[in-house]
Coordinates of C-alpha atoms in Angstrom, one line a residue:
Chain A
X1 CA 53.4 -81.1 -67.2
X2 CA 56.5 -79.3 -65.8
X3 CA 56.3 -76.3 -63.6
X4 CA 56.7 -73.7 -66.3
X5 CA 53.9 -75.2 -68.4
X6 CA 51.6 -75.5 -65.4
X7 CA 52.4 -71.8 -64.5
X8 CA 51.6 -70.6 -68.0
X9 CA 48.3 -72.5 -67.9
X10 CA 47.3 -71.1 -64.5
X11 CA 48.2 -67.5 -65.6
X12 CA 46.0 -67.9 -68.6
X13 CA 43.2 -69.2 -66.5
X14 CA 43.5 -66.2 -64.2
X15 CA 43.5 -63.9 -67.2
X16 CA 40.2 -65.4 -68.3
X17 CA 38.8 -65.1 -64.9
X18 CA 39.7 -61.4 -64.7
X19 CA 38.0 -60.8 -68.1
X20 CA 34.8 -62.2 -66.7
X21 CA 34.8 -59.8 -63.8
X22 CA 35.7 -56.6 -65.7
X23 CA 33.0 -54.2 -66.6
X24 CA 31.4 -53.9 -70.0
X25 CA 32.5 -50.9 -72.0
X26 CA 29.2 -49.1 -72.5
X27 CA 27.2 -46.1 -71.2
X28 CA 28.0 -42.5 -70.8
X29 CA 30.9 -43.5 -68.5
X30 CA 32.4 -45.8 -71.2
X31 CA 35.8 -44.1 -71.3
X32 CA 36.6 -44.8 -67.7
X33 CA 35.5 -48.4 -68.2
X34 CA 37.8 -48.7 -71.2
X35 CA 40.7 -47.1 -69.2
X36 CA 40.1 -49.6 -66.3
X37 CA 40.1 -52.6 -68.6
X38 CA 43.1 -51.4 -70.5
X39 CA 45.0 -51.0 -67.2
X40 CA 44.0 -54.5 -65.8
X41 CA 44.6 -56.3 -69.1
X42 CA 48.2 -55.1 -69.4
X43 CA 49.8 -58.4 -68.6
X44 CA 51.8 -59.2 -65.6
X45 CA 52.4 -62.4 -63.6
X46 CA 49.0 -62.3 -61.8
X47 CA 51.0 -63.4 -58.8
X48 CA 48.5 -62.3 -56.2
X49 CA 45.4 -64.0 -57.5
X50 CA 47.5 -67.1 -58.3
X51 CA 48.8 -67.3 -54.8
X52 CA 45.3 -66.8 -53.4
X53 CA 43.9 -69.7 -55.4
X54 CA 46.9 -72.0 -54.6
X55 CA 46.6 -71.4 -50.9
X56 CA 42.8 -71.8 -51.0
X57 CA 43.2 -75.3 -52.4
X58 CA 46.1 -76.1 -50.2
X59 CA 43.9 -75.4 -47.2
X60 CA 41.1 -77.6 -48.5
X61 CA 38.9 -74.9 -50.1
X62 CA 36.1 -76.1 -52.4
X63 CA 33.6 -73.3 -53.2
X64 CA 35.1 -71.4 -56.1
X65 CA 32.1 -69.0 -56.1
X66 CA 33.5 -67.3 -53.1
X67 CA 37.1 -67.4 -54.2
X68 CA 37.0 -66.0 -57.7
X69 CA 35.5 -62.5 -56.9
X70 CA 38.4 -62.0 -54.4
X71 CA 41.0 -63.1 -56.9
X72 CA 39.7 -60.5 -59.4
X73 CA 39.3 -57.8 -56.7
X74 CA 42.9 -58.1 -55.5
X75 CA 44.3 -57.8 -59.0
X76 CA 42.1 -54.7 -59.5
X77 CA 43.6 -53.1 -56.3
X78 CA 47.1 -54.0 -57.4
X79 CA 46.4 -52.5 -60.8
X80 CA 44.9 -49.2 -59.5
X81 CA 48.0 -48.7 -57.4
X82 CA 50.1 -49.0 -60.6
X83 CA 47.9 -46.6 -62.5
X84 CA 48.1 -43.9 -59.8
X85 CA 51.9 -44.6 -59.3
X86 CA 52.6 -43.9 -62.9
X87 CA 50.9 -40.5 -62.9
X88 CA 53.0 -37.4 -63.7
X89 CA 52.6 -36.2 -60.1
X90 CA 54.0 -39.5 -58.8
X91 CA 56.6 -41.6 -60.7
X92 CA 55.7 -40.0 -64.1
X93 CA 56.2 -43.2 -66.1
X94 CA 55.1 -43.3 -69.7
X95 CA 55.6 -47.0 -70.2
X96 CA 54.8 -50.2 -68.2
X97 CA 55.6 -53.7 -69.4
X98 CA 56.3 -52.2 -72.9
X99 CA 52.8 -50.6 -73.2
X100 CA 51.9 -46.9 -72.8
X101 CA 50.6 -46.2 -69.3
X102 CA 46.9 -45.3 -68.7
X103 CA 47.3 -41.6 -68.4
X104 CA 49.3 -41.4 -71.7
X105 CA 46.5 -43.1 -73.5
X106 CA 43.4 -41.7 -71.7
X107 CA 44.7 -38.4 -70.1
X108 CA 45.6 -37.7 -66.6
X109 CA 42.1 -36.9 -65.4
X110 CA 40.7 -40.2 -66.8
X111 CA 43.7 -42.1 -65.2
X112 CA 42.9 -40.7 -61.8
X113 CA 39.3 -41.6 -62.2
X114 CA 40.1 -45.1 -63.6
X115 CA 42.3 -45.7 -60.5
X116 CA 39.5 -44.6 -58.3
X117 CA 37.1 -46.7 -60.3
X118 CA 39.2 -49.8 -60.0
X119 CA 39.7 -49.4 -56.2
X120 CA 35.9 -49.0 -55.8
X121 CA 35.1 -51.7 -58.2
X122 CA 37.4 -54.1 -56.4
X123 CA 35.2 -53.8 -53.3
X124 CA 32.0 -54.2 -55.4
X125 CA 33.6 -57.3 -57.0
X126 CA 34.7 -58.9 -53.8
X127 CA 31.2 -58.4 -52.4
X128 CA 29.8 -60.6 -55.2
X129 CA 31.2 -63.5 -53.1
X130 CA 28.1 -63.1 -50.9
X131 CA 26.0 -64.2 -53.9
X132 CA 27.8 -67.6 -54.0
X133 CA 28.2 -68.0 -50.3
X134 CA 26.1 -70.2 -48.0
X135 CA 24.9 -68.6 -44.8
X136 CA 27.7 -70.5 -42.9
X137 CA 30.3 -69.0 -45.3
X138 CA 29.2 -65.4 -44.6
X139 CA 31.6 -64.9 -41.7
X140 CA 34.5 -66.1 -44.0
X141 CA 33.5 -63.6 -46.7
X142 CA 33.2 -60.8 -44.1
X143 CA 36.6 -61.7 -42.6
X144 CA 38.2 -61.8 -46.1
X145 CA 36.7 -58.4 -47.0
X146 CA 38.2 -56.9 -43.9
X147 CA 41.7 -58.3 -44.6
X148 CA 41.4 -57.0 -48.2
X149 CA 40.5 -53.5 -47.1
X150 CA 43.1 -53.4 -44.3
X151 CA 46.1 -54.7 -46.3
X152 CA 45.3 -52.3 -49.2
X153 CA 44.8 -49.2 -47.1
X154 CA 46.8 -46.6 -45.2
X155 CA 48.0 -49.3 -42.7
X156 CA 48.9 -51.5 -45.6
X157 CA 49.9 -50.8 -49.2
X158 CA 49.0 -47.1 -49.4
X159 CA 51.0 -46.5 -46.2
X160 CA 54.1 -48.0 -47.8
X161 CA 53.6 -46.0 -51.0
X162 CA 53.4 -42.8 -48.9
X163 CA 56.6 -43.5 -47.1
X164 CA 58.3 -44.4 -50.4
X165 CA 57.2 -41.2 -52.1
X166 CA 58.4 -39.1 -49.1
X167 CA 61.8 -40.9 -49.0
X168 CA 62.4 -40.3 -52.7
X169 CA 61.6 -36.6 -52.3
X170 CA 63.9 -36.4 -49.3
X171 CA 67.6 -35.6 -49.4
X172 CA 68.4 -37.7 -46.3
X173 CA 69.5 -41.3 -46.6
X174 CA 66.8 -43.7 -45.7
X175 CA 67.0 -45.7 -42.5
X176 CA 67.0 -49.5 -42.4
X177 CA 63.8 -49.3 -40.4
X178 CA 62.0 -47.1 -43.0
X179 CA 63.2 -49.3 -45.9
X180 CA 61.8 -52.3 -44.2
X181 CA 58.5 -50.4 -43.5
X182 CA 58.3 -49.7 -47.3
X183 CA 58.9 -53.3 -48.3
X184 CA 56.5 -54.6 -45.7
X185 CA 53.7 -52.3 -46.7
X186 CA 54.2 -51.6 -50.4
X187 CA 55.1 -55.1 -51.4
X188 CA 54.3 -57.6 -48.7
X189 CA 50.9 -56.3 -47.6
X190 CA 49.1 -57.5 -50.8
X191 CA 50.8 -60.8 -50.8
X192 CA 49.7 -61.2 -47.2
X193 CA 46.2 -60.3 -48.3
X194 CA 46.3 -62.9 -51.1
X195 CA 47.5 -65.8 -48.9
X196 CA 45.4 -64.9 -45.8
X197 CA 42.2 -64.6 -47.9
X198 CA 42.9 -67.9 -49.6
X199 CA 43.1 -69.5 -46.2
X200 CA 40.2 -67.7 -44.7
X201 CA 37.8 -68.5 -47.6
X202 CA 38.9 -72.2 -47.3
X203 CA 37.8 -72.1 -43.7
X204 CA 41.3 -72.3 -42.2
X205 CA 41.5 -71.6 -38.4
X206 CA 43.1 -68.5 -36.8
X207 CA 46.4 -70.1 -36.2
X208 CA 46.8 -71.2 -39.8
X209 CA 45.8 -67.8 -41.1
X210 CA 48.4 -66.2 -38.8
X211 CA 51.0 -68.6 -40.2
X212 CA 49.9 -67.8 -43.7
X213 CA 50.4 -64.1 -42.9
X214 CA 53.9 -64.7 -41.6
X215 CA 54.8 -66.9 -44.6
X216 CA 53.4 -64.2 -47.0
X217 CA 55.4 -61.6 -45.2
X218 CA 58.6 -63.6 -45.7
X219 CA 57.8 -64.2 -49.3
X220 CA 57.1 -60.5 -49.9
X221 CA 60.3 -59.3 -48.2
X222 CA 62.5 -62.1 -49.8
X223 CA 61.0 -61.1 -53.2
X224 CA 62.0 -57.5 -52.6
X225 CA 65.5 -58.3 -51.4
X226 CA 66.0 -60.5 -54.4
X227 CA 65.2 -57.5 -56.6
X228 CA 68.0 -55.6 -54.9
X229 CA 70.4 -58.5 -55.2
X230 CA 69.6 -58.9 -58.9
X231 CA 70.4 -55.3 -59.5
X232 CA 73.9 -56.0 -58.3
X233 CA 74.6 -59.6 -59.4
X234 CA 72.1 -60.1 -62.3
X235 CA 72.8 -60.4 -66.0
X236 CA 71.7 -57.3 -68.0
X237 CA 70.7 -59.7 -70.8
X238 CA 68.4 -61.8 -68.5
X239 CA 67.0 -58.8 -66.6
X240 CA 66.3 -56.8 -69.7
X241 CA 67.5 -53.6 -67.9
X242 CA 70.8 -52.2 -66.9
X243 CA 72.3 -53.6 -63.7
X244 CA 73.7 -51.4 -60.9
X245 CA 71.1 -48.7 -61.6
X246 CA 70.1 -48.5 -57.9
X247 CA 73.7 -47.7 -56.9
X248 CA 74.2 -45.2 -59.7
X249 CA 70.9 -43.5 -58.7
X250 CA 72.2 -43.3 -55.1
X251 CA 69.2 -45.4 -54.1
X252 CA 69.5 -47.1 -50.7
X253 CA 68.6 -50.7 -50.9
X254 CA 68.7 -53.8 -48.7
X255 CA 72.0 -54.7 -50.3
X256 CA 73.6 -51.3 -49.8
X257 CA 72.6 -51.3 -46.1
X258 CA 73.3 -55.0 -45.2
X259 CA 75.8 -56.0 -47.8
X260 CA 75.4 -58.7 -50.5
X261 CA 76.3 -61.8 -48.4
X262 CA 73.7 -61.1 -45.7
X263 CA 71.1 -60.2 -48.3
X264 CA 71.6 -63.5 -50.2
X265 CA 71.5 -65.4 -46.8
X266 CA 68.3 -63.5 -45.8
X267 CA 66.5 -64.5 -49.0
X268 CA 67.4 -68.1 -48.3
X269 CA 66.3 -68.0 -44.6
X270 CA 63.0 -66.1 -45.3
X271 CA 61.9 -68.5 -48.1
X272 CA 62.9 -71.6 -46.0
X273 CA 60.8 -70.3 -43.1
X274 CA 57.9 -69.5 -45.3
X275 CA 57.9 -73.1 -46.7
X276 CA 58.1 -74.5 -43.2
X277 CA 55.3 -72.3 -41.9
X278 CA 53.1 -73.6 -44.8
X279 CA 54.2 -77.2 -44.3
X280 CA 54.8 -77.6 -48.0
X281 CA 56.1 -80.6 -49.7
X282 CA 58.6 -80.3 -52.6
X283 CA 56.3 -81.9 -55.1
X284 CA 53.5 -79.3 -54.7
X285 CA 52.9 -76.5 -57.3
X286 CA 52.8 -73.8 -54.6
X287 CA 56.2 -74.9 -53.3
X288 CA 57.7 -74.6 -56.7
X289 CA 55.9 -71.3 -57.2
X290 CA 57.4 -69.8 -54.1
X291 CA 60.9 -71.0 -55.1
X292 CA 60.4 -69.6 -58.6
X293 CA 59.2 -66.3 -57.2
X294 CA 62.0 -65.7 -54.8
X295 CA 64.9 -67.3 -56.7
X296 CA 64.1 -65.9 -60.1
X297 CA 66.8 -64.4 -62.2
X298 CA 64.8 -61.5 -63.5
Chain B
X1 CA 14.5 -25.5 -30.4
X2 CA 13.8 -24.2 -33.9
X3 CA 15.0 -25.9 -37.0
X4 CA 18.1 -23.8 -37.5
X5 CA 19.2 -24.5 -33.9
X6 CA 18.5 -28.2 -34.2
X7 CA 20.4 -28.3 -37.5
X8 CA 23.4 -26.6 -36.0
X9 CA 23.4 -29.1 -33.1
X10 CA 23.1 -32.1 -35.3
X11 CA 25.9 -30.9 -37.6
X12 CA 28.1 -30.5 -34.6
X13 CA 27.3 -34.0 -33.4
X14 CA 28.1 -35.4 -36.8
X15 CA 31.4 -33.5 -36.8
X16 CA 32.3 -35.1 -33.4
X17 CA 31.4 -38.5 -34.8
X18 CA 33.6 -38.0 -37.8
X19 CA 36.6 -37.1 -35.5
X20 CA 36.1 -40.4 -33.6
X21 CA 36.4 -42.4 -36.8
X22 CA 39.4 -40.6 -38.4
X23 CA 42.8 -42.1 -38.1
X24 CA 45.4 -41.0 -35.6
X25 CA 48.2 -39.0 -37.1
X26 CA 51.2 -41.2 -36.4
X27 CA 53.7 -43.7 -38.0
X28 CA 55.8 -43.5 -41.1
X29 CA 52.7 -42.8 -43.1
X30 CA 51.8 -39.8 -40.9
X31 CA 51.7 -37.3 -43.7
X32 CA 48.9 -39.0 -45.6
X33 CA 46.9 -39.4 -42.4
X34 CA 47.2 -35.7 -41.8
X35 CA 46.2 -34.9 -45.4
X36 CA 43.1 -37.2 -45.0
X37 CA 42.0 -35.5 -41.7
X38 CA 42.7 -32.0 -43.1
X39 CA 40.4 -32.9 -46.1
X40 CA 37.6 -34.4 -44.0
X41 CA 37.6 -31.7 -41.4
X42 CA 37.2 -28.9 -43.9
X43 CA 33.6 -28.0 -42.9
X44 CA 30.6 -28.5 -45.0
X45 CA 27.0 -29.3 -44.3
X46 CA 27.6 -33.0 -43.5
X47 CA 24.3 -33.5 -45.4
X48 CA 24.8 -37.1 -46.4
X49 CA 25.5 -38.6 -42.9
X50 CA 22.8 -36.3 -41.4
X51 CA 20.2 -37.6 -43.9
X52 CA 21.4 -41.2 -43.2
X53 CA 20.8 -40.8 -39.5
X54 CA 17.4 -39.0 -39.9
X55 CA 16.2 -41.8 -42.2
X56 CA 17.5 -44.5 -39.8
X57 CA 15.4 -43.1 -36.9
X58 CA 12.5 -42.3 -39.2
X59 CA 12.4 -46.0 -40.1
X60 CA 12.6 -47.2 -36.5
X61 CA 16.4 -47.9 -36.3
X62 CA 17.8 -48.3 -32.8
X63 CA 21.4 -49.8 -32.9
X64 CA 23.7 -46.8 -33.4
X65 CA 26.7 -49.1 -33.4
X66 CA 25.9 -50.2 -37.0
X67 CA 24.8 -46.8 -38.2
X68 CA 27.7 -44.6 -37.1
X69 CA 30.5 -46.3 -39.1
X70 CA 28.4 -45.9 -42.3
X71 CA 27.8 -42.2 -41.5
X72 CA 31.6 -41.6 -41.3
X73 CA 32.3 -43.8 -44.3
X74 CA 29.9 -42.0 -46.6
X75 CA 31.4 -38.6 -45.6
X76 CA 34.9 -40.0 -46.3
X77 CA 33.8 -41.0 -49.8
X78 CA 32.3 -37.6 -50.5
X79 CA 35.5 -36.0 -49.3
X80 CA 37.9 -38.1 -51.3
X81 CA 35.8 -37.2 -54.4
X82 CA 36.4 -33.5 -53.7
X83 CA 40.1 -34.0 -53.1
X84 CA 40.6 -35.7 -56.4
X85 CA 38.2 -33.3 -58.1
X86 CA 40.3 -30.3 -57.0
X87 CA 43.6 -31.7 -58.4
X88 CA 45.4 -29.7 -61.1
X89 CA 44.6 -32.5 -63.7
X90 CA 40.9 -32.2 -62.9
X91 CA 39.2 -28.9 -61.9
X92 CA 42.5 -27.3 -60.6
X93 CA 40.9 -25.6 -57.6
X94 CA 43.2 -24.0 -55.1
X95 CA 40.5 -23.2 -52.6
X96 CA 37.4 -24.9 -51.2
X97 CA 35.2 -23.4 -48.6
X98 CA 37.7 -20.7 -48.1
X99 CA 40.6 -23.1 -47.2
X100 CA 43.5 -24.2 -49.4
X101 CA 42.8 -27.5 -51.1
X102 CA 44.6 -30.6 -50.1
X103 CA 47.1 -30.7 -52.9
X104 CA 48.0 -27.0 -52.3
X105 CA 49.0 -27.9 -48.7
X106 CA 50.4 -31.4 -49.1
X107 CA 51.4 -31.6 -52.7
X108 CA 49.8 -33.3 -55.6
X109 CA 51.3 -36.8 -54.9
X110 CA 50.1 -36.7 -51.3
X111 CA 46.6 -35.5 -52.4
X112 CA 46.2 -38.4 -54.8
X113 CA 47.3 -40.8 -52.1
X114 CA 45.1 -39.1 -49.5
X115 CA 42.1 -39.5 -51.8
X116 CA 42.9 -43.2 -52.3
X117 CA 43.5 -43.5 -48.6
X118 CA 40.1 -42.0 -47.8
X119 CA 38.2 -44.2 -50.3
X120 CA 39.9 -47.3 -48.9
X121 CA 39.4 -46.2 -45.3
X122 CA 35.8 -45.6 -46.0
X123 CA 35.3 -49.3 -46.6
X124 CA 37.5 -50.2 -43.6
X125 CA 35.3 -47.9 -41.5
X126 CA 32.0 -49.2 -42.8
X127 CA 33.1 -52.7 -42.1
X128 CA 33.5 -51.8 -38.4
X129 CA 29.7 -52.0 -38.3
X130 CA 30.1 -55.8 -38.1
X131 CA 31.7 -55.3 -34.7
X132 CA 28.5 -53.8 -33.3
X133 CA 26.1 -56.0 -35.2
X134 CA 24.2 -59.0 -33.9
X135 CA 24.2 -62.1 -36.1
X136 CA 20.7 -61.2 -37.3
X137 CA 21.9 -57.7 -38.3
X138 CA 24.7 -59.1 -40.5
X139 CA 22.5 -59.2 -43.7
X140 CA 21.6 -55.5 -43.2
X141 CA 25.3 -54.5 -42.9
X142 CA 26.2 -56.6 -46.0
X143 CA 23.3 -55.0 -47.9
X144 CA 24.4 -51.5 -46.8
X145 CA 28.0 -52.2 -47.8
X146 CA 26.9 -53.2 -51.3
X147 CA 24.7 -50.1 -51.7
X148 CA 27.6 -47.9 -50.5
X149 CA 30.1 -49.4 -53.0
X150 CA 27.6 -49.4 -55.8
X151 CA 26.5 -45.8 -55.5
X152 CA 30.1 -44.6 -55.1
X153 CA 31.5 -46.4 -58.1
X154 CA 31.6 -46.3 -61.8
X155 CA 27.9 -47.0 -62.0
X156 CA 27.3 -44.2 -59.4
X157 CA 29.2 -41.1 -58.4
X158 CA 32.4 -41.9 -60.4
X159 CA 30.4 -42.5 -63.5
X160 CA 28.8 -39.0 -63.2
X161 CA 32.2 -37.5 -62.6
X162 CA 33.6 -39.1 -65.8
X163 CA 30.7 -37.8 -67.9
X164 CA 31.1 -34.3 -66.4
X165 CA 34.8 -34.2 -67.1
X166 CA 34.3 -35.3 -70.7
X167 CA 31.5 -32.9 -71.3
X168 CA 33.6 -30.0 -70.0
X169 CA 36.5 -31.0 -72.3
X170 CA 34.2 -31.2 -75.2
X171 CA 33.2 -28.4 -77.7
X172 CA 29.7 -29.8 -78.2
X173 CA 26.7 -28.6 -76.3
X174 CA 25.6 -31.2 -73.7
X175 CA 22.4 -33.1 -74.4
X176 CA 19.5 -33.0 -71.9
X177 CA 20.0 -36.7 -71.4
X178 CA 23.6 -36.4 -70.6
X179 CA 23.0 -33.5 -68.2
X180 CA 20.5 -35.6 -66.3
X181 CA 23.0 -38.5 -66.2
X182 CA 25.6 -36.3 -64.6
X183 CA 23.1 -35.0 -62.0
X184 CA 21.8 -38.5 -61.3
X185 CA 25.2 -39.9 -60.8
X186 CA 27.5 -37.1 -59.5
X187 CA 24.9 -35.7 -57.1
X188 CA 22.0 -38.0 -56.5
X189 CA 23.9 -41.3 -56.1
X190 CA 25.4 -40.5 -52.7
X191 CA 22.2 -39.0 -51.4
X192 CA 20.5 -42.3 -52.5
X193 CA 23.2 -44.2 -50.6
X194 CA 22.7 -42.1 -47.5
X195 CA 18.9 -42.6 -47.4
X196 CA 18.9 -46.2 -48.5
X197 CA 21.5 -47.2 -46.0
X198 CA 19.6 -45.4 -43.2
X199 CA 16.6 -47.5 -44.1
X200 CA 18.4 -50.8 -44.7
X201 CA 20.3 -50.6 -41.3
X202 CA 17.0 -49.8 -39.6
X203 CA 15.6 -53.0 -41.0
X204 CA 13.2 -51.4 -43.6
X205 CA 11.7 -53.8 -46.1
X206 CA 12.5 -53.9 -49.8
X207 CA 9.6 -51.7 -50.9
X208 CA 10.5 -49.0 -48.3
X209 CA 14.1 -49.0 -49.5
X210 CA 13.0 -48.6 -53.1
X211 CA 10.8 -45.7 -52.1
X212 CA 13.7 -44.1 -50.2
X213 CA 15.9 -44.5 -53.3
X214 CA 13.3 -42.7 -55.4
X215 CA 12.8 -40.0 -52.8
X216 CA 16.6 -39.5 -52.6
X217 CA 16.8 -39.3 -56.3
X218 CA 14.2 -36.5 -56.3
X219 CA 16.0 -34.7 -53.6
X220 CA 19.3 -34.9 -55.4
X221 CA 18.0 -33.7 -58.7
X222 CA 15.9 -30.9 -57.1
X223 CA 18.9 -29.8 -55.2
X224 CA 20.9 -29.6 -58.4
X225 CA 18.2 -27.8 -60.4
X226 CA 17.9 -25.3 -57.5
X227 CA 21.6 -24.6 -57.9
X228 CA 21.1 -23.7 -61.5
X229 CA 18.0 -21.6 -60.6
X230 CA 19.9 -19.7 -58.0
X231 CA 22.6 -18.9 -60.5
X232 CA 20.0 -17.0 -62.4
X233 CA 17.6 -15.6 -59.7
X234 CA 19.8 -15.6 -56.6
X235 CA 21.2 -12.6 -54.8
X236 CA 25.0 -12.2 -55.1
X237 CA 25.0 -11.0 -51.5
X238 CA 23.3 -14.1 -50.2
X239 CA 25.1 -16.6 -52.5
X240 CA 28.5 -15.1 -51.8
X241 CA 29.4 -15.6 -55.5
X242 CA 28.6 -13.8 -58.7
X243 CA 25.3 -14.8 -60.3
X244 CA 24.9 -15.6 -64.0
X245 CA 28.3 -17.2 -64.1
X246 CA 27.0 -20.4 -65.7
X247 CA 25.5 -18.4 -68.6
X248 CA 28.7 -16.3 -69.0
X249 CA 30.8 -19.5 -69.1
X250 CA 28.5 -20.9 -71.8
X251 CA 27.7 -23.8 -69.4
X252 CA 24.6 -25.7 -70.2
X253 CA 22.3 -26.1 -67.2
X254 CA 18.9 -27.4 -66.4
X255 CA 17.6 -23.8 -66.7
X256 CA 19.2 -23.1 -70.0
X257 CA 17.7 -26.3 -71.5
X258 CA 14.2 -26.2 -69.9
X259 CA 13.7 -22.5 -69.0
X260 CA 13.3 -20.9 -65.7
X261 CA 9.6 -21.6 -65.2
X262 CA 9.7 -25.3 -65.8
X263 CA 12.9 -25.5 -63.6
X264 CA 11.1 -23.9 -60.6
X265 CA 8.1 -26.1 -61.1
X266 CA 10.2 -29.2 -61.3
X267 CA 12.0 -28.4 -58.0
X268 CA 8.5 -28.0 -56.5
X269 CA 7.2 -31.3 -58.0
X270 CA 10.3 -33.4 -57.1
X271 CA 10.4 -32.3 -53.5
X272 CA 6.6 -32.8 -53.0
X273 CA 7.0 -36.3 -54.4
X274 CA 9.9 -37.1 -52.2
X275 CA 8.0 -36.0 -49.1
X276 CA 5.0 -38.1 -50.2
X277 CA 7.2 -41.2 -50.8
X278 CA 8.6 -40.9 -47.4
X279 CA 5.2 -40.2 -45.8
X280 CA 6.6 -37.3 -43.8
X281 CA 4.6 -35.1 -41.6
X282 CA 5.3 -31.3 -41.5
X283 CA 6.4 -31.3 -37.9
X284 CA 9.3 -33.7 -38.4
X285 CA 12.9 -32.6 -38.5
X286 CA 13.6 -34.6 -41.7
X287 CA 10.7 -32.8 -43.4
X288 CA 12.1 -29.5 -42.6
X289 CA 15.6 -30.6 -43.6
X290 CA 14.5 -31.6 -47.1
X291 CA 12.6 -28.3 -47.5
X292 CA 15.6 -26.4 -46.3
X293 CA 17.9 -28.3 -48.6
X294 CA 15.9 -27.8 -51.7
X295 CA 14.5 -24.4 -51.2
X296 CA 17.6 -22.8 -49.8
X297 CA 18.6 -19.4 -51.1
X298 CA 22.4 -20.1 -51.2

């Protein structure tokens, strides 16, 4: 099986796993459960749970019963952030991945509640890991829970979102420092959560978990820079959206601050460092996954 | 010290405790931290953390280091629900307890993010209980976390909120069954969380925790019925708001469905049962607190 085939298979498996953890659409609160499921099952690369599982096995993890609830929980958190992001009071997007956004289908009130519901349900779901954990695995589950909450919150993803919203509302040009803060928090934080939790649940030591955090940081930032690079160098046909839109919108990006050459070099350096930190060999799936993620053309 | 004085003192202590657990207003995400703190420090009876602490001591709890994070966490969850409730897309309220609501001060986008931030931070805060827990207390903290998440989520508070929103948008009269569902979930669920967690952290057995859940259910429902009763029989001067507003708004309430006499009797019965379940003596503070809560005149 080549990489693309293996990836397709693994994405499908993750999709099935998600379905198992989603709530049944019944009861007086049925509408919110439908809105939650509609939001989660809207496609996407399932990158975060995928990375979590790959790191888990890479670190010698065996007990899937503690891994799977966290895979589902992380994707629920990623999804709720998109649902709230798309709201009229935020980015006001009517479409995502070619489908109508949650508030367009279910109304703004229900989209707010579906986002709240997903965030809360993510923690309920992650805590199901205790059911499949042996007593000696309890500390791992507790540690994973704390990483999940920390990376998702105001010192993680939400913090980045806040800074992004404020920068977009502001007339001032964004500083390099602030732009990095946004990428670190809005994008990298949940990738850090994915890879750290994969390691923690597998029983990796502190040093390894710190290295995983650094590697994930690199992957998250490189991913984001590559986004900015593609907006300048990409093919409209491959991207499926007009190129140069950031520049036309006067949006400050990594490329507009540091220039194209340095941006391309940084993507290269960050991904090389990530691979070294993780001690990956070129024949592993997770090596190919990282290369694919960072060096994608769309 | 009489009951009112003791209550005032305990509310003040809870207020100080909350301040200790709130985030410092600094960093690029400062605005959301300010909005979160503004929302939490908007006054209120602090009923849920207060009940949690009283039940904890009533059940023989000693280690405050595992109790206090949960007290703060539960109040954060209660607060986030109010912040999102007040949004223009929901109840559209500009004032709460005489102060401008969070979205009026910080904007709708920041209020959505502050609500998300508080819900997430509630779990981060509750997990701090692990820091003060002995190994043998870990299972209590885990059990308390699961109750917190369950009672706050789509099968708890959010579920009630969803049903309430839909009923208000609907032209049909609400059924007795649905009205009870709303009260059970929107109001009683967090009171159940408060009292169950107090018991669980104190090391109470399963039977006691189940009785606490039932007692809390009774208190929550009685509290809500009393609200409806006061709207009919209360004094405008004491309530500080016009009476009969539910009837004028065509709102179905417990009183409009079951009549005033049965409503008053049910409040009496529910509170008596709660006190019996908890085996409370009349000289205890928690006894007086429950009587005060249910039989209040405003």
